[in-house]
């Protein structure tokens, strides 16, 4: 059974804290993604990675960074958390295919509240 | 970039009814997926269907790539089918999935 696991389901952090959201996949997928989901704005891509140590900015990278030291793990870092980063964060992985990336699988999500 | 539009935005039905959810997209795609977001927020894979028709129990999906739309059918709805259904597409040459705004389905007992 395919699995993408996010380290926390719920997280409460203070403004200004450095926050790490961890994501691990067991499918040997090359591609990994971080999205955030907000009411009325839908799902938006923050960053993605198509290989170890490689990263690409998505649509809303400001205020975030990422780390991919191992193929199975993709970390999202909030350097200095702010209240406007309160959101649902979703990690996904997929494999490259002949006609673009294949089926994507998502983790259970992390609801982050910054107070 | 590619645009994805889902309709209707909200759908309220009685248990046992059938429903059809639609996803329109603005350009050719290499990949199309349907997801159900459960009450805890997780996106559950329903179908990976860039073209053609697939069925899984009471659910089926059809994608007509040449006409740029996909349909998700739910038959004999149950209260556990409630939630938000998302369509997501991968445009040609793209690396990221683009999501529609979702259809919120409510099944009343």
PDB file of N, CA and C in Angstrom, chain A residues 29 31 33 35 92-106, chain B residues 2-5 23-35 45-52 54 61-66 68-71 86-100:
ATOM      1  N   UNK A  29       9.570   7.470  -5.086  1.00  0.00           N
ATOM      2  CA  UNK A  29       9.211   8.475  -6.087  1.00  0.00           C
ATOM      3  C   UNK A  29      10.293   9.553  -6.182  1.00  0.00           C
ATOM      4  N   UNK A  31       9.638  12.641  -7.531  1.00  0.00           N
ATOM      5  CA  UNK A  31       9.021  13.957  -7.356  1.00  0.00           C
ATOM      6  C   UNK A  31       8.311  14.072  -6.014  1.00  0.00           C
ATOM      7  N   UNK A  33       6.179  17.223  -3.514  1.00  0.00           N
ATOM      8  CA  UNK A  33       5.520  18.529  -3.612  1.00  0.00           C
ATOM      9  C   UNK A  33       5.010  18.967  -2.236  1.00  0.00           C
ATOM     10  N   UNK A  35       2.002  21.639  -0.950  1.00  0.00           N
ATOM     11  CA  UNK A  35       0.894  22.536  -1.243  1.00  0.00           C
ATOM     12  C   UNK A  35       0.368  23.106   0.069  1.00  0.00           C
ATOM     13  N   UNK A  92       2.869  15.741  -1.268  1.00  0.00           N
ATOM     14  CA  UNK A  92       2.529  14.729  -2.270  1.00  0.00           C
ATOM     15  C   UNK A  92       3.795  14.196  -2.922  1.00  0.00           C
ATOM     16  N   UNK A  93       3.680  13.010  -3.524  1.00  0.00           N
ATOM     17  CA  UNK A  93       4.789  12.471  -4.302  1.00  0.00           C
ATOM     18  C   UNK A  93       4.252  11.815  -5.564  1.00  0.00           C
ATOM     19  N   UNK A  94       5.114  11.743  -6.569  1.00  0.00           N
ATOM     20  CA  UNK A  94       4.755  11.056  -7.808  1.00  0.00           C
ATOM     21  C   UNK A  94       6.048  10.640  -8.506  1.00  0.00           C
ATOM     22  N   UNK A  95       5.891   9.772  -9.498  1.00  0.00           N
ATOM     23  CA  UNK A  95       7.042   9.334 -10.287  1.00  0.00           C
ATOM     24  C   UNK A  95       6.953   9.968 -11.669  1.00  0.00           C
ATOM     25  N   UNK A  96       8.087  10.206 -12.307  1.00  0.00           N
ATOM     26  CA  UNK A  96       8.050  10.698 -13.684  1.00  0.00           C
ATOM     27  C   UNK A  96       7.574   9.592 -14.617  1.00  0.00           C
ATOM     28  N   UNK A  97       6.891   9.970 -15.688  1.00  0.00           N
ATOM     29  CA  UNK A  97       6.416   8.997 -16.655  1.00  0.00           C
ATOM     30  C   UNK A  97       6.742   9.437 -18.064  1.00  0.00           C
ATOM     31  N   UNK A  98       6.377   8.600 -19.016  1.00  0.00           N
ATOM     32  CA  UNK A  98       6.674   8.898 -20.424  1.00  0.00           C
ATOM     33  C   UNK A  98       5.933  10.137 -20.899  1.00  0.00           C
ATOM     34  N   UNK A  99       4.756  10.385 -20.314  1.00  0.00           N
ATOM     35  CA  UNK A  99       3.947  11.541 -20.719  1.00  0.00           C
ATOM     36  C   UNK A  99       3.709  12.456 -19.529  1.00  0.00           C
ATOM     37  N   UNK A 100       4.772  12.777 -18.818  1.00  0.00           N
ATOM     38  CA  UNK A 100       4.617  13.625 -17.645  1.00  0.00           C
ATOM     39  C   UNK A 100       4.511  12.791 -16.377  1.00  0.00           C
ATOM     40  N   UNK A 101       4.396  13.453 -15.259  1.00  0.00           N
ATOM     41  CA  UNK A 101       4.367  12.748 -13.976  1.00  0.00           C
ATOM     42  C   UNK A 101       3.166  11.830 -13.874  1.00  0.00           C
ATOM     43  N   UNK A 102       3.365  10.718 -13.218  1.00  0.00           N
ATOM     44  CA  UNK A 102       2.290   9.744 -13.045  1.00  0.00           C
ATOM     45  C   UNK A 102       1.450  10.106 -11.825  1.00  0.00           C
ATOM     46  N   UNK A 103       0.631   9.176 -11.399  1.00  0.00           N
ATOM     47  CA  UNK A 103      -0.336   9.431 -10.341  1.00  0.00           C
ATOM     48  C   UNK A 103       0.338   9.978  -9.083  1.00  0.00           C
ATOM     49  N   UNK A 104      -0.241  11.037  -8.531  1.00  0.00           N
ATOM     50  CA  UNK A 104       0.273  11.647  -7.310  1.00  0.00           C
ATOM     51  C   UNK A 104      -0.492  11.120  -6.106  1.00  0.00           C
ATOM     52  N   UNK A 105       0.232  10.962  -4.997  1.00  0.00           N
ATOM     53  CA  UNK A 105      -0.356  10.502  -3.742  1.00  0.00           C
ATOM     54  C   UNK A 105      -0.056  11.534  -2.658  1.00  0.00           C
ATOM     55  N   UNK A 106      -1.047  11.757  -1.808  1.00  0.00           N
ATOM     56  CA  UNK A 106      -0.930  12.794  -0.788  1.00  0.00           C
ATOM     57  C   UNK A 106      -0.839  12.220   0.613  1.00  0.00           C
TER      58      UNK A 106
ATOM     59  N   UNK B   2      -2.737  26.560 -17.296  1.00  0.00           N
ATOM     60  CA  UNK B   2      -3.977  25.825 -17.513  1.00  0.00           C
ATOM     61  C   UNK B   2      -4.998  26.180 -16.427  1.00  0.00           C
ATOM     62  N   UNK B   3      -6.257  26.281 -16.841  1.00  0.00           N
ATOM     63  CA  UNK B   3      -7.343  26.586 -15.911  1.00  0.00           C
ATOM     64  C   UNK B   3      -8.213  25.349 -15.734  1.00  0.00           C
ATOM     65  N   UNK B   4      -8.664  25.132 -14.492  1.00  0.00           N
ATOM     66  CA  UNK B   4      -9.526  23.989 -14.190  1.00  0.00           C
ATOM     67  C   UNK B   4     -10.776  24.510 -13.508  1.00  0.00           C
ATOM     68  N   UNK B   5     -11.925  24.145 -14.044  1.00  0.00           N
ATOM     69  CA  UNK B   5     -13.186  24.614 -13.492  1.00  0.00           C
ATOM     70  C   UNK B   5     -14.076  23.431 -13.155  1.00  0.00           C
ATOM     71  N   UNK B  23     -15.647  18.413 -14.546  1.00  0.00           N
ATOM     72  CA  UNK B  23     -14.366  19.122 -14.518  1.00  0.00           C
ATOM     73  C   UNK B  23     -14.027  19.534 -15.940  1.00  0.00           C
ATOM     74  N   UNK B  24     -13.921  20.837 -16.168  1.00  0.00           N
ATOM     75  CA  UNK B  24     -13.500  21.363 -17.471  1.00  0.00           C
ATOM     76  C   UNK B  24     -12.077  21.900 -17.349  1.00  0.00           C
ATOM     77  N   UNK B  25     -11.291  21.697 -18.376  1.00  0.00           N
ATOM     78  CA  UNK B  25      -9.931  22.231 -18.365  1.00  0.00           C
ATOM     79  C   UNK B  25      -9.624  22.908 -19.685  1.00  0.00           C
ATOM     80  N   UNK B  26      -8.700  23.874 -19.605  1.00  0.00           N
ATOM     81  CA  UNK B  26      -8.562  24.832 -20.711  1.00  0.00           C
ATOM     82  C   UNK B  26      -7.537  24.433 -21.776  1.00  0.00           C
ATOM     83  N   UNK B  27      -6.782  23.343 -21.513  1.00  0.00           N
ATOM     84  CA  UNK B  27      -5.739  22.980 -22.472  1.00  0.00           C
ATOM     85  C   UNK B  27      -5.519  21.469 -22.420  1.00  0.00           C
ATOM     86  N   UNK B  28      -4.720  20.960 -23.322  1.00  0.00           N
ATOM     87  CA  UNK B  28      -4.437  19.517 -23.347  1.00  0.00           C
ATOM     88  C   UNK B  28      -3.703  19.103 -22.079  1.00  0.00           C
ATOM     89  N   UNK B  29      -4.010  17.894 -21.620  1.00  0.00           N
ATOM     90  CA  UNK B  29      -3.405  17.416 -20.370  1.00  0.00           C
ATOM     91  C   UNK B  29      -2.752  16.059 -20.573  1.00  0.00           C
ATOM     92  N   UNK B  30      -1.746  15.788 -19.734  1.00  0.00           N
ATOM     93  CA  UNK B  30      -1.102  14.477 -19.706  1.00  0.00           C
ATOM     94  C   UNK B  30      -1.646  13.600 -18.597  1.00  0.00           C
ATOM     95  N   UNK B  31      -2.308  14.214 -17.639  1.00  0.00           N
ATOM     96  CA  UNK B  31      -2.712  13.483 -16.448  1.00  0.00           C
ATOM     97  C   UNK B  31      -3.941  14.169 -15.886  1.00  0.00           C
ATOM     98  N   UNK B  32      -4.889  13.391 -15.397  1.00  0.00           N
ATOM     99  CA  UNK B  32      -6.035  13.947 -14.698  1.00  0.00           C
ATOM    100  C   UNK B  32      -6.366  13.020 -13.550  1.00  0.00           C
ATOM    101  N   UNK B  33      -6.566  13.594 -12.388  1.00  0.00           N
ATOM    102  CA  UNK B  33      -6.912  12.792 -11.221  1.00  0.00           C
ATOM    103  C   UNK B  33      -8.152  13.367 -10.545  1.00  0.00           C
ATOM    104  N   UNK B  34      -8.932  12.466  -9.936  1.00  0.00           N
ATOM    105  CA  UNK B  34     -10.044  12.831  -9.072  1.00  0.00           C
ATOM    106  C   UNK B  34      -9.680  12.409  -7.654  1.00  0.00           C
ATOM    107  N   UNK B  35      -9.952  13.334  -6.704  1.00  0.00           N
ATOM    108  CA  UNK B  35      -9.689  13.078  -5.298  1.00  0.00           C
ATOM    109  C   UNK B  35     -10.956  13.352  -4.487  1.00  0.00           C
ATOM    110  N   UNK B  45      -7.131   9.287  -3.237  1.00  0.00           N
ATOM    111  CA  UNK B  45      -7.156   9.064  -4.698  1.00  0.00           C
ATOM    112  C   UNK B  45      -8.392   8.257  -5.090  1.00  0.00           C
ATOM    113  N   UNK B  46      -9.124   8.783  -6.074  1.00  0.00           N
ATOM    114  CA  UNK B  46     -10.262   8.059  -6.608  1.00  0.00           C
ATOM    115  C   UNK B  46      -9.918   7.458  -7.971  1.00  0.00           C
ATOM    116  N   UNK B  47      -9.489   8.315  -8.880  1.00  0.00           N
ATOM    117  CA  UNK B  47      -9.173   7.866 -10.234  1.00  0.00           C
ATOM    118  C   UNK B  47      -7.976   8.636 -10.786  1.00  0.00           C
ATOM    119  N   UNK B  48      -7.168   7.894 -11.533  1.00  0.00           N
ATOM    120  CA  UNK B  48      -6.106   8.469 -12.363  1.00  0.00           C
ATOM    121  C   UNK B  48      -6.560   8.206 -13.785  1.00  0.00           C
ATOM    122  N   UNK B  49      -7.037   9.242 -14.495  1.00  0.00           N
ATOM    123  CA  UNK B  49      -7.792   8.983 -15.723  1.00  0.00           C
ATOM    124  C   UNK B  49      -7.541  10.078 -16.755  1.00  0.00           C
ATOM    125  N   UNK B  50      -6.365  10.071 -17.418  1.00  0.00           N
ATOM    126  CA  UNK B  50      -6.106  11.076 -18.454  1.00  0.00           C
ATOM    127  C   UNK B  50      -7.025  10.941 -19.665  1.00  0.00           C
ATOM    128  N   UNK B  51      -7.576   9.750 -19.867  1.00  0.00           N
ATOM    129  CA  UNK B  51      -8.555   9.568 -20.949  1.00  0.00           C
ATOM    130  C   UNK B  51      -9.329   8.289 -20.674  1.00  0.00           C
ATOM    131  N   UNK B  52     -10.490   8.148 -21.334  1.00  0.00           N
ATOM    132  CA  UNK B  52     -11.242   6.917 -21.215  1.00  0.00           C
ATOM    133  C   UNK B  52     -12.167   6.876 -20.016  1.00  0.00           C
ATOM    134  N   UNK B  54     -13.259   4.627 -16.361  1.00  0.00           N
ATOM    135  CA  UNK B  54     -12.882   3.661 -15.331  1.00  0.00           C
ATOM    136  C   UNK B  54     -14.022   3.550 -14.334  1.00  0.00           C
ATOM    137  N   UNK B  61     -15.636   7.189 -13.654  1.00  0.00           N
ATOM    138  CA  UNK B  61     -15.172   8.453 -14.206  1.00  0.00           C
ATOM    139  C   UNK B  61     -14.923   8.296 -15.688  1.00  0.00           C
ATOM    140  N   UNK B  62     -15.159   9.382 -16.403  1.00  0.00           N
ATOM    141  CA  UNK B  62     -14.899   9.423 -17.841  1.00  0.00           C
ATOM    142  C   UNK B  62     -14.177  10.714 -18.159  1.00  0.00           C
ATOM    143  N   UNK B  63     -13.103  10.612 -18.923  1.00  0.00           N
ATOM    144  CA  UNK B  63     -12.402  11.799 -19.412  1.00  0.00           C
ATOM    145  C   UNK B  63     -12.433  11.795 -20.933  1.00  0.00           C
ATOM    146  N   UNK B  64     -12.920  12.892 -21.500  1.00  0.00           N
ATOM    147  CA  UNK B  64     -12.897  13.085 -22.952  1.00  0.00           C
ATOM    148  C   UNK B  64     -11.853  14.155 -23.217  1.00  0.00           C
ATOM    149  N   UNK B  65     -10.635  13.695 -23.449  1.00  0.00           N
ATOM    150  CA  UNK B  65      -9.498  14.621 -23.527  1.00  0.00           C
ATOM    151  C   UNK B  65      -9.643  15.588 -24.709  1.00  0.00           C
ATOM    152  N   UNK B  66     -10.193  15.110 -25.816  1.00  0.00           N
ATOM    153  CA  UNK B  66     -10.312  15.965 -27.010  1.00  0.00           C
ATOM    154  C   UNK B  66     -11.282  17.110 -26.773  1.00  0.00           C
ATOM    155  N   UNK B  68     -11.856  18.233 -23.585  1.00  0.00           N
ATOM    156  CA  UNK B  68     -11.330  18.899 -22.386  1.00  0.00           C
ATOM    157  C   UNK B  68     -12.310  18.912 -21.216  1.00  0.00           C
ATOM    158  N   UNK B  69     -12.834  17.736 -20.907  1.00  0.00           N
ATOM    159  CA  UNK B  69     -13.638  17.630 -19.708  1.00  0.00           C
ATOM    160  C   UNK B  69     -13.568  16.216 -19.157  1.00  0.00           C
ATOM    161  N   UNK B  70     -13.921  16.116 -17.865  1.00  0.00           N
ATOM    162  CA  UNK B  70     -14.010  14.835 -17.198  1.00  0.00           C
ATOM    163  C   UNK B  70     -15.251  14.847 -16.311  1.00  0.00           C
ATOM    164  N   UNK B  71     -15.850  13.681 -16.149  1.00  0.00           N
ATOM    165  CA  UNK B  71     -17.033  13.538 -15.318  1.00  0.00           C
ATOM    166  C   UNK B  71     -16.798  12.459 -14.270  1.00  0.00           C
ATOM    167  N   UNK B  86     -12.198  16.909  -5.662  1.00  0.00           N
ATOM    168  CA  UNK B  86     -11.307  17.735  -6.469  1.00  0.00           C
ATOM    169  C   UNK B  86     -10.905  17.018  -7.737  1.00  0.00           C
ATOM    170  N   UNK B  87     -10.826  17.801  -8.787  1.00  0.00           N
ATOM    171  CA  UNK B  87     -10.224  17.379 -10.037  1.00  0.00           C
ATOM    172  C   UNK B  87      -8.879  18.100 -10.128  1.00  0.00           C
ATOM    173  N   UNK B  88      -7.844  17.404 -10.580  1.00  0.00           N
ATOM    174  CA  UNK B  88      -6.533  18.019 -10.747  1.00  0.00           C
ATOM    175  C   UNK B  88      -5.934  17.540 -12.055  1.00  0.00           C
ATOM    176  N   UNK B  89      -5.295  18.453 -12.768  1.00  0.00           N
ATOM    177  CA  UNK B  89      -4.734  18.103 -14.071  1.00  0.00           C
ATOM    178  C   UNK B  89      -3.259  18.455 -14.139  1.00  0.00           C
ATOM    179  N   UNK B  90      -2.562  17.729 -14.998  1.00  0.00           N
ATOM    180  CA  UNK B  90      -1.160  18.010 -15.303  1.00  0.00           C
ATOM    181  C   UNK B  90      -1.107  18.404 -16.766  1.00  0.00           C
ATOM    182  N   UNK B  91      -0.790  19.675 -17.024  1.00  0.00           N
ATOM    183  CA  UNK B  91      -0.706  20.151 -18.393  1.00  0.00           C
ATOM    184  C   UNK B  91       0.485  19.548 -19.118  1.00  0.00           C
ATOM    185  N   UNK B  92       0.436  19.572 -20.427  1.00  0.00           N
ATOM    186  CA  UNK B  92       1.556  19.037 -21.205  1.00  0.00           C
ATOM    187  C   UNK B  92       2.811  19.858 -20.946  1.00  0.00           C
ATOM    188  N   UNK B  93       3.896  19.195 -20.640  1.00  0.00           N
ATOM    189  CA  UNK B  93       5.154  19.870 -20.339  1.00  0.00           C
ATOM    190  C   UNK B  93       5.249  20.409 -18.933  1.00  0.00           C
ATOM    191  N   UNK B  94       4.181  20.282 -18.158  1.00  0.00           N
ATOM    192  CA  UNK B  94       4.184  20.800 -16.782  1.00  0.00           C
ATOM    193  C   UNK B  94       4.651  19.724 -15.809  1.00  0.00           C
ATOM    194  N   UNK B  95       5.011  20.156 -14.614  1.00  0.00           N
ATOM    195  CA  UNK B  95       5.437  19.213 -13.591  1.00  0.00           C
ATOM    196  C   UNK B  95       4.501  19.205 -12.392  1.00  0.00           C
ATOM    197  N   UNK B  96       3.610  20.181 -12.296  1.00  0.00           N
ATOM    198  CA  UNK B  96       2.764  20.263 -11.119  1.00  0.00           C
ATOM    199  C   UNK B  96       1.300  20.049 -11.497  1.00  0.00           C
ATOM    200  N   UNK B  97       0.564  19.461 -10.570  1.00  0.00           N
ATOM    201  CA  UNK B  97      -0.879  19.341 -10.719  1.00  0.00           C
ATOM    202  C   UNK B  97      -1.539  20.688 -10.442  1.00  0.00           C
ATOM    203  N   UNK B  98      -2.516  21.018 -11.256  1.00  0.00           N
ATOM    204  CA  UNK B  98      -3.332  22.213 -11.027  1.00  0.00           C
ATOM    205  C   UNK B  98      -4.721  21.744 -10.615  1.00  0.00           C
ATOM    206  N   UNK B  99      -5.197  22.274  -9.501  1.00  0.00           N
ATOM    207  CA  UNK B  99      -6.463  21.821  -8.931  1.00  0.00           C
ATOM    208  C   UNK B  99      -7.612  22.751  -9.296  1.00  0.00           C
ATOM    209  N   UNK B 100      -8.793  22.146  -9.442  1.00  0.00           N
ATOM    210  CA  UNK B 100     -10.007  22.941  -9.488  1.00  0.00           C
ATOM    211  C   UNK B 100     -10.373  23.373  -8.079  1.00  0.00           C
TER     212      UNK B 100
END
